[in-house]
CSV table of C-alpha atoms in Angstrom, one decimal:
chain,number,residue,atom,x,y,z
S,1,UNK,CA,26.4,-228.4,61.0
S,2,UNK,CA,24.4,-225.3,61.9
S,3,UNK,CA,24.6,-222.9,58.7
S,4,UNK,CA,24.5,-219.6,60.7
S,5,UNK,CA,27.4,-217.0,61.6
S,6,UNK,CA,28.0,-217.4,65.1
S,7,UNK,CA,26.3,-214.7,67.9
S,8,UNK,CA,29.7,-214.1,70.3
S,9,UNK,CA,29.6,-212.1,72.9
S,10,UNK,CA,32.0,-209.1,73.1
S,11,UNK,CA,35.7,-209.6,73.1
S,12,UNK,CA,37.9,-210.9,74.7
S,13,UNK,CA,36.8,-214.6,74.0
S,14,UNK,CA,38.7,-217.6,72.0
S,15,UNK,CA,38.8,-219.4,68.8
S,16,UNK,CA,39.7,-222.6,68.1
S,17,UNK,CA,40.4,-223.0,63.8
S,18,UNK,CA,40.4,-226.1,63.1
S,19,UNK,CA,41.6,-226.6,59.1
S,20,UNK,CA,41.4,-229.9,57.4
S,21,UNK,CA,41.7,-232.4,54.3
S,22,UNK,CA,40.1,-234.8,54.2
S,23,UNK,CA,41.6,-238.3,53.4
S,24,UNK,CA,39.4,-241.2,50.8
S,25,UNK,CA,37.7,-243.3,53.4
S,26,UNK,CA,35.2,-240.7,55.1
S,27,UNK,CA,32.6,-243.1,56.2
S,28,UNK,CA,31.3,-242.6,59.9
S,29,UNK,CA,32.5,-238.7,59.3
S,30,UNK,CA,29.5,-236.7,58.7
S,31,UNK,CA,27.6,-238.8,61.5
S,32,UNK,CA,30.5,-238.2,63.8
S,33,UNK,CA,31.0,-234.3,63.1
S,34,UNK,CA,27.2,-234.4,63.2
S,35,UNK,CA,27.2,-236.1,67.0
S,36,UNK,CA,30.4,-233.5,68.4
S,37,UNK,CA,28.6,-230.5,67.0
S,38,UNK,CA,25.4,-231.7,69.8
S,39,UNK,CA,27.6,-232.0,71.8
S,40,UNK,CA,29.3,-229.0,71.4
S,41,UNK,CA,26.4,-226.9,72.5
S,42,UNK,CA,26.3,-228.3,76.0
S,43,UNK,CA,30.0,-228.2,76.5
S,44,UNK,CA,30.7,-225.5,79.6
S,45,UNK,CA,32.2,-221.9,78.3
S,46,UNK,CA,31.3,-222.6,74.7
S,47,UNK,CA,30.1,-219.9,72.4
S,48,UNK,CA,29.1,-221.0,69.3
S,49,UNK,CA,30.8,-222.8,65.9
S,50,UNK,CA,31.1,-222.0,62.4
S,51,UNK,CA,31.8,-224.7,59.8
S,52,UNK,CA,32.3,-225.0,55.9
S,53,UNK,CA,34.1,-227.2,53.7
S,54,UNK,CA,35.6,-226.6,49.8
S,55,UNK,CA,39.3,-228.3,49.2
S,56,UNK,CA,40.2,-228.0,52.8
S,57,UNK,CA,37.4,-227.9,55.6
S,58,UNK,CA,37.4,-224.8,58.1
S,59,UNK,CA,35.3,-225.0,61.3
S,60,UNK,CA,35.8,-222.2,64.2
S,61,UNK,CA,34.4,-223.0,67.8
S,62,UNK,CA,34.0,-220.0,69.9
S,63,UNK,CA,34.9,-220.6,74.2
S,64,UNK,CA,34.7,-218.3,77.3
S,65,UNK,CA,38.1,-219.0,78.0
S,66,UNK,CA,41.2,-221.4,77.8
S,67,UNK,CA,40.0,-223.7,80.4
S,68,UNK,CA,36.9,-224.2,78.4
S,69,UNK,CA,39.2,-225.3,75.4
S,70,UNK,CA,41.0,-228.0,77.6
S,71,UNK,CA,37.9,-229.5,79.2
S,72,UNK,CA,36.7,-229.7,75.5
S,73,UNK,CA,39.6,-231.7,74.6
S,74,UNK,CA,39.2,-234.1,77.4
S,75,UNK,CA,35.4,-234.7,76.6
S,76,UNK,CA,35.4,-239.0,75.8
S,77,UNK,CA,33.5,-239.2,72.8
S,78,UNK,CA,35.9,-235.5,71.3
S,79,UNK,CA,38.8,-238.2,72.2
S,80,UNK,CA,37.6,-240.9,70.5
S,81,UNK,CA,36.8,-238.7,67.4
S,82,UNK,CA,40.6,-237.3,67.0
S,83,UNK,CA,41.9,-240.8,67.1
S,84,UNK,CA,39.4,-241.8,64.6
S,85,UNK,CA,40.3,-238.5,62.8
S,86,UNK,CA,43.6,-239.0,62.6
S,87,UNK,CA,43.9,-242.9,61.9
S,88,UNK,CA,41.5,-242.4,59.3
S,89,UNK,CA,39.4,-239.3,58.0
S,90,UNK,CA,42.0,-236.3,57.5
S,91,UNK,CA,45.3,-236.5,55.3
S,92,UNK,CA,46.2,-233.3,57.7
S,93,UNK,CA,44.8,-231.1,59.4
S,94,UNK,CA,46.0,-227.5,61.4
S,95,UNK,CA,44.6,-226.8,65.1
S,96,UNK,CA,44.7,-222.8,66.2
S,97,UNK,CA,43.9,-221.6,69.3
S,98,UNK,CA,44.1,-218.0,69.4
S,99,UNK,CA,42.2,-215.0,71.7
S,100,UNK,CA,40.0,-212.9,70.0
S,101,UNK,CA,40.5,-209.0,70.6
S,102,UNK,CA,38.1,-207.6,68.2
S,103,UNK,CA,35.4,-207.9,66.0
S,104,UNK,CA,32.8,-206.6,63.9
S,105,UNK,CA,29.6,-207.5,62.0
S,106,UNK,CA,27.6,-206.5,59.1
S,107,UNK,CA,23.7,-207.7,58.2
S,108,UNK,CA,21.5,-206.1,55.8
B,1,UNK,CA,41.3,-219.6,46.4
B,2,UNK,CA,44.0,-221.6,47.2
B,3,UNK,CA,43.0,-225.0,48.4
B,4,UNK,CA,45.6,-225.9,50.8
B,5,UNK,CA,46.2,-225.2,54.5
B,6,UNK,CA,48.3,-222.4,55.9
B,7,UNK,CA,51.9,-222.8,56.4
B,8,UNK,CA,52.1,-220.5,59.4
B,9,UNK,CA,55.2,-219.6,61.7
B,10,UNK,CA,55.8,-220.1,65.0
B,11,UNK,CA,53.1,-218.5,67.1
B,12,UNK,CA,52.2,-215.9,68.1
B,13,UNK,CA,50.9,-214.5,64.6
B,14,UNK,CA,46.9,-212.6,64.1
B,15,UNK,CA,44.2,-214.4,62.0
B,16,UNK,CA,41.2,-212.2,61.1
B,17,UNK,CA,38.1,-215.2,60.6
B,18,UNK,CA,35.7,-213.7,58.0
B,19,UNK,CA,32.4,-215.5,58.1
B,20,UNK,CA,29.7,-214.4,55.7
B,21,UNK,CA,26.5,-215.2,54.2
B,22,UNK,CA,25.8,-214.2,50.5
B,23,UNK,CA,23.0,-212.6,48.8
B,24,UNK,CA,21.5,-213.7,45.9
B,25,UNK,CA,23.6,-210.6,43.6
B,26,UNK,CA,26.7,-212.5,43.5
B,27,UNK,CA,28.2,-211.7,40.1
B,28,UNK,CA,31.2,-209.9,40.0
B,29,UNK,CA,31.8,-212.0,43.2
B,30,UNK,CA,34.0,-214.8,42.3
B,31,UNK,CA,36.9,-212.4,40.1
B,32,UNK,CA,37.0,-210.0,43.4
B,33,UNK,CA,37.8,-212.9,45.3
B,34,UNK,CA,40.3,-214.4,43.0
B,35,UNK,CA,41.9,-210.8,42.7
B,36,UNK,CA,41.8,-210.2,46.1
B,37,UNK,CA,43.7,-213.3,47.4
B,38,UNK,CA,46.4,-212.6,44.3
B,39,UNK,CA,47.1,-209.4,45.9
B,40,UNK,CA,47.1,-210.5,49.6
B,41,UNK,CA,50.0,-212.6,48.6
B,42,UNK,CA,52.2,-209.4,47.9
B,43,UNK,CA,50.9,-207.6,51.1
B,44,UNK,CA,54.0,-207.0,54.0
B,45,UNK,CA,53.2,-209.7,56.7
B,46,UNK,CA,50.8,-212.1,55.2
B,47,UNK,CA,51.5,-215.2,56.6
B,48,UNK,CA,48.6,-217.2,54.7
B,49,UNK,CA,44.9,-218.1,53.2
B,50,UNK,CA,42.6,-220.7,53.9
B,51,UNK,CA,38.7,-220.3,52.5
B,52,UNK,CA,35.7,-222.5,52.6
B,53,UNK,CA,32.3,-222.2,51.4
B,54,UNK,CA,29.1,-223.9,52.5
B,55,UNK,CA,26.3,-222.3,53.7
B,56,UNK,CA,28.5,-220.2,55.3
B,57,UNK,CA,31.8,-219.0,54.0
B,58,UNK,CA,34.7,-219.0,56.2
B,59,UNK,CA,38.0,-217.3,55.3
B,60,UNK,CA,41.2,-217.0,57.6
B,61,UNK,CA,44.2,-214.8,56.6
B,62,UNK,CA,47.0,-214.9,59.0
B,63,UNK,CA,49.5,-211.8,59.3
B,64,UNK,CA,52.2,-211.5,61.3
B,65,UNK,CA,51.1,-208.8,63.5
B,66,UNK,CA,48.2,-205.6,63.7
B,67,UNK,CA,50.0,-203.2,62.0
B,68,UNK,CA,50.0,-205.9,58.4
B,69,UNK,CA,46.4,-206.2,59.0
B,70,UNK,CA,45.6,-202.4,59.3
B,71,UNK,CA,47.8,-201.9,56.2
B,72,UNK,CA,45.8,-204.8,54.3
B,73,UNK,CA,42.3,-202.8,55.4
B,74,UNK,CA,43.5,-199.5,53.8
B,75,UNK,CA,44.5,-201.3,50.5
B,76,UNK,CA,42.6,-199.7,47.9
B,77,UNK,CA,40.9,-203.0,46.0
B,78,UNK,CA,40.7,-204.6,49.3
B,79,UNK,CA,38.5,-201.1,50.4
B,80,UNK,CA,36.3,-201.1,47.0
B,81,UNK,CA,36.1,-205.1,47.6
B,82,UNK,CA,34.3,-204.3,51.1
B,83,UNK,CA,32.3,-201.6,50.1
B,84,UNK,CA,30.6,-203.6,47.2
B,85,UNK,CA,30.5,-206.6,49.5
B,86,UNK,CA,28.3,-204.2,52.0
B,87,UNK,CA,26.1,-202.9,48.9
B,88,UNK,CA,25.9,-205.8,47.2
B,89,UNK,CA,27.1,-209.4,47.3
B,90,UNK,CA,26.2,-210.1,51.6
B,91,UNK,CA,23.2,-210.8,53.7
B,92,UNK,CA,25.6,-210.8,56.4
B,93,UNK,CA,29.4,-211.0,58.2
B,94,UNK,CA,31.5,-211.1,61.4
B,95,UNK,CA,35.2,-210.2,61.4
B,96,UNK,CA,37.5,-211.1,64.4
B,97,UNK,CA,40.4,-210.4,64.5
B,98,UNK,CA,42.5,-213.0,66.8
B,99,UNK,CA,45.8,-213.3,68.2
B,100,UNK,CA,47.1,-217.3,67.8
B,101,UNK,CA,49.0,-218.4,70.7
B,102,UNK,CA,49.4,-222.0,70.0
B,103,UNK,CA,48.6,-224.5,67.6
B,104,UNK,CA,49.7,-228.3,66.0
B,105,UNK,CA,49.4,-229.9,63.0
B,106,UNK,CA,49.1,-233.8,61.9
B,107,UNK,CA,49.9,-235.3,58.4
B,108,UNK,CA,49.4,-238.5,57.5
């Protein structure tokens, strides 16, 4: 995962939060999560992600719009991924998809 | 910081997504965070906390609506909390605000 804040645009754009715990059998994750976040980048409409993990993982993808979100969703390998995800990686997770109206930034 | 995923309402509710990079002066830090998030639980229309750190943090608070968040920004900790985070404890942060329009959960 890349370790930087994200560089949005200006609002409006979206954010997907995805929240997660993680289950006991986690092999194949890291390789997969590695493989979507490639991915990612080349997906149409999408901005940037954020990702960190503690108790509960928290990764944010940024998207042009809503229709970017859904062709995201439909992407094969992304497919295959959630099944995996929820048959075997996360005990539970929370997806958010909400539109971004503001924002701010700080850097020393 | 709690290590559990949000129990949220039925959308719509806000999230504000705080993603930050620290400096290397982190103490004093960790007992501002810990206060903080006792506090936010008190706060009129906090919904919920979820926090990660890797090379990034990520934390999301969800509020019920913008007037909850405003009242959250002119808390007095929460505005000595950002003040020292800006002199002292970050390299860097984004805030966006965000208005949640849908989202689903899975539990194994």
């Amino acid at each position: 995962m890349n370790p930087k804040v994200a560089q949005t645009p200006e609002p409006p754009y979206y954010a997907v939060i995805f929240t997660s715990v993680l289950s006991a059998e986690t092999d194949g994750y890291e390789d997969m999560s590695d493989q979507l976040v490639r991915l990612l980048s080349d997906q149409e409409g999408f901005l940037g992600v954020e990702s960190a993990r503690s108790d509960v993982g928290i990764t944010v993808s940024y998207w042009l719009n809503e229709a970017s979100i859904e062709k995201w969703k439909e992407q094969f390998m992304h497919k295959q991924a959630r099944s995996k995800g929820r048959e075997k990686w996360y005990n539970s997770f929370v997806v958010r998809v909400a539109k971004v109206e503001r924002d701010y930034s700080f850097n020393k």
